[in-house]
Amino acid sequence: MDYKDKKVLVCGMAKSGISAAKLLNTLGANVTLQDMKKREEIKDSRLLEQEGISLFLGENPDEIVLKQDFIVLSPGIPCDLPFILKAEAGGIPVIGEVELAYTLTPCPVTAITGTNGKTTTTTLVGQIMQVVKPNTAVVGNIGVSYSGEVSRLTKNDWVVAEISSFQMEKAKTFSPHISAVLNISPDHLNRHKTMENYISMKERIFENQTEEDFCILNYSDEVCRKMAAKTKARVFFFSSQESLDEGIYLEGDMICVRWDGIQENLISVHDLQILGIHNYENAMAAAAMSIVAEVPLAIIRDVLKNFCGVAHRIEYVATVDGVDYYNDSKGTNTDASIRAVLAMRKPIVLIGGGYDKGVSFDEWTKLFPGRVKHLVLIGVTAQQIKASAEKFGFTDISICETFEEAVNLCRDSSSEGDCVLLSPACASWGMFDNYEQRGDMFKEQVKGFRS
């Protein structure tokens, strides 16, 4: 699409929205950047205007939407707001930031979605691809704006994108050469309302793929396994629970590949530096994507051996007075936090709670007896999680008003041979800007314990 001289409204002034506005501005579009924040809350407002980007701040853009040629939404903008419905009713195209960047991408795309494991898998695929394609862009929900990277790409490069359900809501033509759905469990139901809606957003990642493309699916996840019948792409399964005639799977301690004439034991899980069955699944998914991208197995194996994981996902922080501290701030839903609890090998002092996504905590809290020594809760979900845990007979619970108080209480409640785990099972909104800030605050406070 030719964006020159088009009137474009970009909604949302977080990282992806600002990057989209700057990208469109360089392409000659007449860009208006909108946000509900007031001017004094936005530190770069003057610089953006100096670049030629108009700002519309402090209110919804109802009065200007019908004057636009199209609208670009940041992922955090709900798609059912009245001004969006008004624009669509008036025939104004509304797309997401990922869709915008994709229309300008000259090279193949690998796109990874699912409820959990996206960031770890995306980072791992990115590191593998960068060995063979050094200019590979690792973008999307991982924290790097797709729009901010697309201009530097050529047809000889590659994109590895972490894709959230929010980013697929306004996708139109998005069609990666390689897609992956890692797993499905309840999440973001406050926005998507039903599991059916949530799953359908995940399925959009392969909606436009053809027989020339590949779709990597978790055979051990029933919802993902059923997706195989819904895609035109060639399906490559991975499984942590059963052997596969074709695919990649865990057999004992060995990850095995059976695909297109390849019959090899790829790597032992004891040679991996990342913990837990869920991370073995992430490693298998990453290997599958790399195999269909024609990366040699020797390169895949080498990167897998040296991969230490990602920040905020069961990240080892320090050992203080014989207590291990782990930062799993990216555990923003119950399924992720279940995986973190199951990965621990010591009695756990656990920090949980935060923003309410409208999901049940029972599957998480029923694991606590015999595993969790003490539960420290914060945020608006504290009472809900407490009630859920008590249903299963777990009563060693404290509720703290502040995060700092919670971390200090964990130190006081733990003994040599224990571990302290931050895995909130909730989003960070309301108390923190994002999960990164929450995790960084935890790490900083823990490191202060050593002084």
GROMACS .gro file of C-alpha atoms in nm, residues 132-354:
model
  223
  132VAL     CA    1   2.226  -1.793   0.964
  133LYS     CA    2   2.056  -1.456   0.902
  134PRO     CA    3   2.249  -1.199   1.110
  135ASN     CA    4   2.006  -0.916   1.030
  136THR     CA    5   1.706  -1.110   1.166
  137ALA     CA    6   1.460  -0.880   1.348
  138VAL     CA    7   1.309  -1.017   1.671
  139VAL     CA    8   0.995  -0.810   1.727
  140GLY     CA    9   0.638  -0.785   1.852
  141ASN     CA   10   0.499  -0.860   2.195
  142ILE     CA   11   0.854  -0.935   2.311
  143GLY     CA   12   0.898  -0.560   2.365
  144VAL     CA   13   1.052  -0.450   2.032
  145SER     CA   14   0.813  -0.268   1.803
  146TYR     CA   15   0.772  -0.437   1.464
  147SER     CA   16   0.714  -0.095   1.306
  148GLY     CA   17   1.042   0.030   1.447
  149GLU     CA   18   1.244  -0.246   1.280
  150VAL     CA   19   1.080  -0.304   0.942
  151SER     CA   20   1.253  -0.021   0.756
  152ARG     CA   21   1.598  -0.182   0.792
  153LEU     CA   22   1.496  -0.518   0.643
  154THR     CA   23   1.573  -0.656   0.296
  155LYS     CA   24   1.440  -0.958   0.110
  156ASN     CA   25   1.740  -1.159   0.233
  157ASP     CA   26   1.655  -1.108   0.603
  158TRP     CA   27   1.406  -1.270   0.839
  159VAL     CA   28   1.150  -1.160   1.099
  160VAL     CA   29   1.080  -1.354   1.418
  161ALA     CA   30   0.771  -1.210   1.587
  162GLU     CA   31   0.604  -1.278   1.920
  163ILE     CA   32   0.234  -1.224   1.858
  164SER     CA   33  -0.033  -1.171   2.124
  165SER     CA   34  -0.406  -1.221   2.084
  166PHE     CA   35  -0.447  -0.841   2.102
  167GLN     CA   36  -0.216  -0.797   1.803
  168MET     CA   37  -0.429  -1.031   1.591
  169GLU     CA   38  -0.761  -0.856   1.653
  170LYS     CA   39  -0.721  -0.621   1.358
  171ALA     CA   40  -0.499  -0.835   1.136
  172LYS     CA   41  -0.616  -0.850   0.774
  173THR     CA   42  -0.344  -0.988   0.544
  174PHE     CA   43  -0.092  -1.106   0.805
  175SER     CA   44   0.049  -1.439   0.683
  176PRO     CA   45   0.379  -1.569   0.822
  177HIS     CA   46   0.574  -1.834   0.635
  178ILE     CA   47   0.609  -2.021   0.966
  179SER     CA   48   0.349  -1.993   1.242
  180ALA     CA   49   0.338  -2.154   1.585
  181VAL     CA   50   0.071  -2.193   1.852
  182LEU     CA   51   0.245  -2.316   2.166
  183ASN     CA   52  -0.046  -2.384   2.401
  184ILE     CA   53  -0.388  -2.251   2.500
  185SER     CA   54  -0.522  -2.182   2.850
  186PRO     CA   55  -0.762  -1.915   2.984
  187ASP     CA   56  -0.620  -1.563   2.962
  188HIS     CA   57  -0.735  -1.209   2.879
  189LEU     CA   58  -1.100  -1.305   2.921
  190ASN     CA   59  -1.170  -0.955   3.052
  191ARG     CA   60  -1.105  -0.840   2.695
  192HIS     CA   61  -1.202  -1.138   2.478
  193LYS     CA   62  -1.502  -1.232   2.699
  194THR     CA   63  -1.508  -1.603   2.604
  195MET     CA   64  -1.253  -1.878   2.545
  196GLU     CA   65  -1.397  -1.922   2.196
  197ASN     CA   66  -1.311  -1.561   2.111
  198TYR     CA   67  -0.966  -1.594   2.264
  199ILE     CA   68  -0.889  -1.911   2.069
  200SER     CA   69  -1.016  -1.759   1.745
  201MET     CA   70  -0.772  -1.468   1.788
  202LYS     CA   71  -0.486  -1.716   1.830
  203GLU     CA   72  -0.597  -1.906   1.519
  204ARG     CA   73  -0.573  -1.592   1.308
  205ILE     CA   74  -0.197  -1.636   1.309
  206PHE     CA   75  -0.234  -1.913   1.048
  207GLU     CA   76  -0.558  -1.798   0.886
  208ASN     CA   77  -0.394  -1.669   0.567
  209GLN     CA   78  -0.124  -1.932   0.534
  210THR     CA   79  -0.107  -2.156   0.227
  211GLU     CA   80   0.016  -2.507   0.148
  212GLU     CA   81   0.363  -2.358   0.097
  213ASP     CA   82   0.381  -2.253   0.464
  214PHE     CA   83   0.434  -2.433   0.796
  215CYS     CA   84   0.235  -2.438   1.120
  216ILE     CA   85   0.399  -2.565   1.441
  217LEU     CA   86   0.147  -2.702   1.693
  218ASN     CA   87   0.157  -2.861   2.040
  219TYR     CA   88   0.028  -3.216   2.001
  220SER     CA   89  -0.003  -3.250   2.379
  221ASP     CA   90  -0.246  -2.956   2.397
  222GLU     CA   91  -0.591  -3.068   2.282
  223VAL     CA   92  -0.696  -2.724   2.157
  224CYS     CA   93  -0.375  -2.683   1.957
  225ARG     CA   94  -0.396  -3.037   1.819
  226LYS     CA   95  -0.744  -2.964   1.679
  227MET     CA   96  -0.606  -2.657   1.499
  228ALA     CA   97  -0.428  -2.890   1.256
  229ALA     CA   98  -0.760  -2.941   1.077
  230LYS     CA   99  -0.810  -2.565   1.041
  231THR     CA  100  -0.490  -2.464   0.865
  232LYS     CA  101  -0.383  -2.505   0.504
  233ALA     CA  102  -0.019  -2.498   0.610
  234ARG     CA  103   0.187  -2.812   0.658
  235VAL     CA  104   0.167  -2.905   1.027
  236PHE     CA  105   0.475  -2.990   1.234
  237PHE     CA  106   0.376  -3.122   1.579
  238PHE     CA  107   0.583  -3.117   1.897
  239SER     CA  108   0.502  -3.316   2.210
  240SER     CA  109   0.637  -3.354   2.562
  241GLN     CA  110   0.406  -3.645   2.643
  242GLU     CA  111   0.412  -3.897   2.358
  243SER     CA  112   0.628  -4.018   2.071
  244LEU     CA  113   0.535  -3.899   1.723
  245ASP     CA  114   0.571  -4.074   1.390
  246GLU     CA  115   0.642  -3.729   1.242
  247GLY     CA  116   0.746  -3.427   1.446
  248ILE     CA  117   0.968  -3.351   1.745
  249TYR     CA  118   0.907  -3.506   2.083
  250LEU     CA  119   1.047  -3.587   2.426
  251GLU     CA  120   1.138  -3.950   2.485
  252GLY     CA  121   1.280  -3.998   2.832
  253ASP     CA  122   1.544  -3.728   2.865
  254MET     CA  123   1.604  -3.696   2.491
  255ILE     CA  124   1.448  -3.456   2.238
  256CYS     CA  125   1.402  -3.655   1.915
  257VAL     CA  126   1.332  -3.536   1.561
  258ARG     CA  127   1.144  -3.735   1.297
  259TRP     CA  128   1.081  -3.508   1.000
  260ASP     CA  129   1.137  -3.522   0.623
  261GLY     CA  130   1.399  -3.795   0.640
  262ILE     CA  131   1.558  -3.661   0.960
  263GLN     CA  132   1.571  -3.925   1.234
  264GLU     CA  133   1.800  -3.789   1.501
  265ASN     CA  134   1.828  -3.743   1.875
  266LEU     CA  135   1.867  -3.366   1.887
  267ILE     CA  136   1.966  -3.298   2.247
  268SER     CA  137   1.933  -3.429   2.602
  269VAL     CA  138   1.732  -3.209   2.838
  270HIS     CA  139   2.028  -3.233   3.078
  271ASP     CA  140   2.227  -3.026   2.826
  272LEU     CA  141   1.970  -2.744   2.845
  273GLN     CA  142   2.011  -2.456   3.088
  274ILE     CA  143   1.637  -2.382   3.112
  275LEU     CA  144   1.420  -2.557   3.371
  276GLY     CA  145   1.092  -2.745   3.349
  277ILE     CA  146   0.879  -2.944   3.102
  278HIS     CA  147   0.732  -2.621   2.966
  279ASN     CA  148   1.080  -2.507   2.865
  280TYR     CA  149   1.149  -2.841   2.697
  281GLU     CA  150   0.834  -2.772   2.496
  282ASN     CA  151   0.962  -2.423   2.413
  283ALA     CA  152   1.293  -2.573   2.297
  284MET     CA  153   1.113  -2.829   2.078
  285ALA     CA  154   0.890  -2.564   1.921
  286ALA     CA  155   1.191  -2.342   1.850
  287ALA     CA  156   1.379  -2.634   1.697
  288ALA     CA  157   1.079  -2.723   1.478
  289MET     CA  158   1.052  -2.368   1.345
  290SER     CA  159   1.424  -2.360   1.275
  291ILE     CA  160   1.418  -2.697   1.098
  292VAL     CA  161   1.148  -2.588   0.853
  293ALA     CA  162   1.349  -2.267   0.800
  294GLU     CA  163   1.629  -2.502   0.685
  295VAL     CA  164   1.871  -2.425   0.967
  296PRO     CA  165   2.127  -2.708   1.014
  297LEU     CA  166   2.070  -2.925   1.321
  298ALA     CA  167   2.423  -2.858   1.445
  299ILE     CA  168   2.344  -2.485   1.474
  300ILE     CA  169   2.011  -2.553   1.646
  301ARG     CA  170   2.178  -2.788   1.894
  302ASP     CA  171   2.456  -2.542   1.973
  303VAL     CA  172   2.216  -2.253   2.042
  304LEU     CA  173   1.993  -2.475   2.256
  305LYS     CA  174   2.291  -2.577   2.471
  306ASN     CA  175   2.397  -2.219   2.533
  307PHE     CA  176   2.055  -2.058   2.583
  308CYS     CA  177   2.013  -1.929   2.940
  309GLY     CA  178   1.649  -1.820   2.918
  310VAL     CA  179   1.496  -1.473   2.922
  311ALA     CA  180   1.454  -1.205   3.184
  312HIS     CA  181   1.145  -1.231   3.404
  313ARG     CA  182   1.068  -1.595   3.312
  314ILE     CA  183   1.183  -1.822   3.598
  315GLU     CA  184   1.496  -1.606   3.604
  316TYR     CA  185   1.748  -1.693   3.873
  317VAL     CA  186   1.833  -1.373   4.063
  318ALA     CA  187   2.056  -1.462   4.358
  319THR     CA  188   2.108  -1.690   4.655
  320VAL     CA  189   2.097  -1.501   4.984
  321ASP     CA  190   2.147  -1.676   5.320
  322GLY     CA  191   2.091  -2.013   5.151
  323VAL     CA  192   1.762  -1.906   4.986
  324ASP     CA  193   1.731  -1.904   4.604
  325TYR     CA  194   1.535  -1.613   4.453
  326TYR     CA  195   1.359  -1.649   4.117
  327ASN     CA  196   1.192  -1.375   3.914
  328ASP     CA  197   0.894  -1.503   3.715
  329SER     CA  198   0.721  -1.167   3.673
  330LYS     CA  199   0.620  -1.274   3.323
  331GLY     CA  200   0.395  -1.531   3.490
  332THR     CA  201   0.091  -1.313   3.422
  333ASN     CA  202  -0.168  -1.593   3.413
  334THR     CA  203  -0.239  -1.907   3.611
  335ASP     CA  204  -0.101  -2.151   3.355
  336ALA     CA  205   0.236  -1.973   3.345
  337SER     CA  206   0.253  -1.967   3.723
  338ILE     CA  207   0.157  -2.335   3.745
  339ARG     CA  208   0.459  -2.411   3.528
  340ALA     CA  209   0.683  -2.199   3.750
  341VAL     CA  210   0.564  -2.371   4.069
  342LEU     CA  211   0.616  -2.715   3.914
  343ALA     CA  212   0.968  -2.620   3.800
  344MET     CA  213   1.086  -2.544   4.156
  345ARG     CA  214   1.267  -2.821   4.345
  346LYS     CA  215   1.263  -2.660   4.691
  347PRO     CA  216   0.994  -2.538   4.934
  348ILE     CA  217   0.851  -2.217   4.789
  349VAL     CA  218   0.775  -1.880   4.944
  350LEU     CA  219   0.554  -1.741   4.672
  351ILE     CA  220   0.449  -1.387   4.575
  352GLY     CA  221   0.120  -1.373   4.383
  353GLY     CA  222  -0.157  -1.135   4.290
  354GLY     CA  223  -0.211  -0.824   4.083
   0.00000   0.00000   0.00000
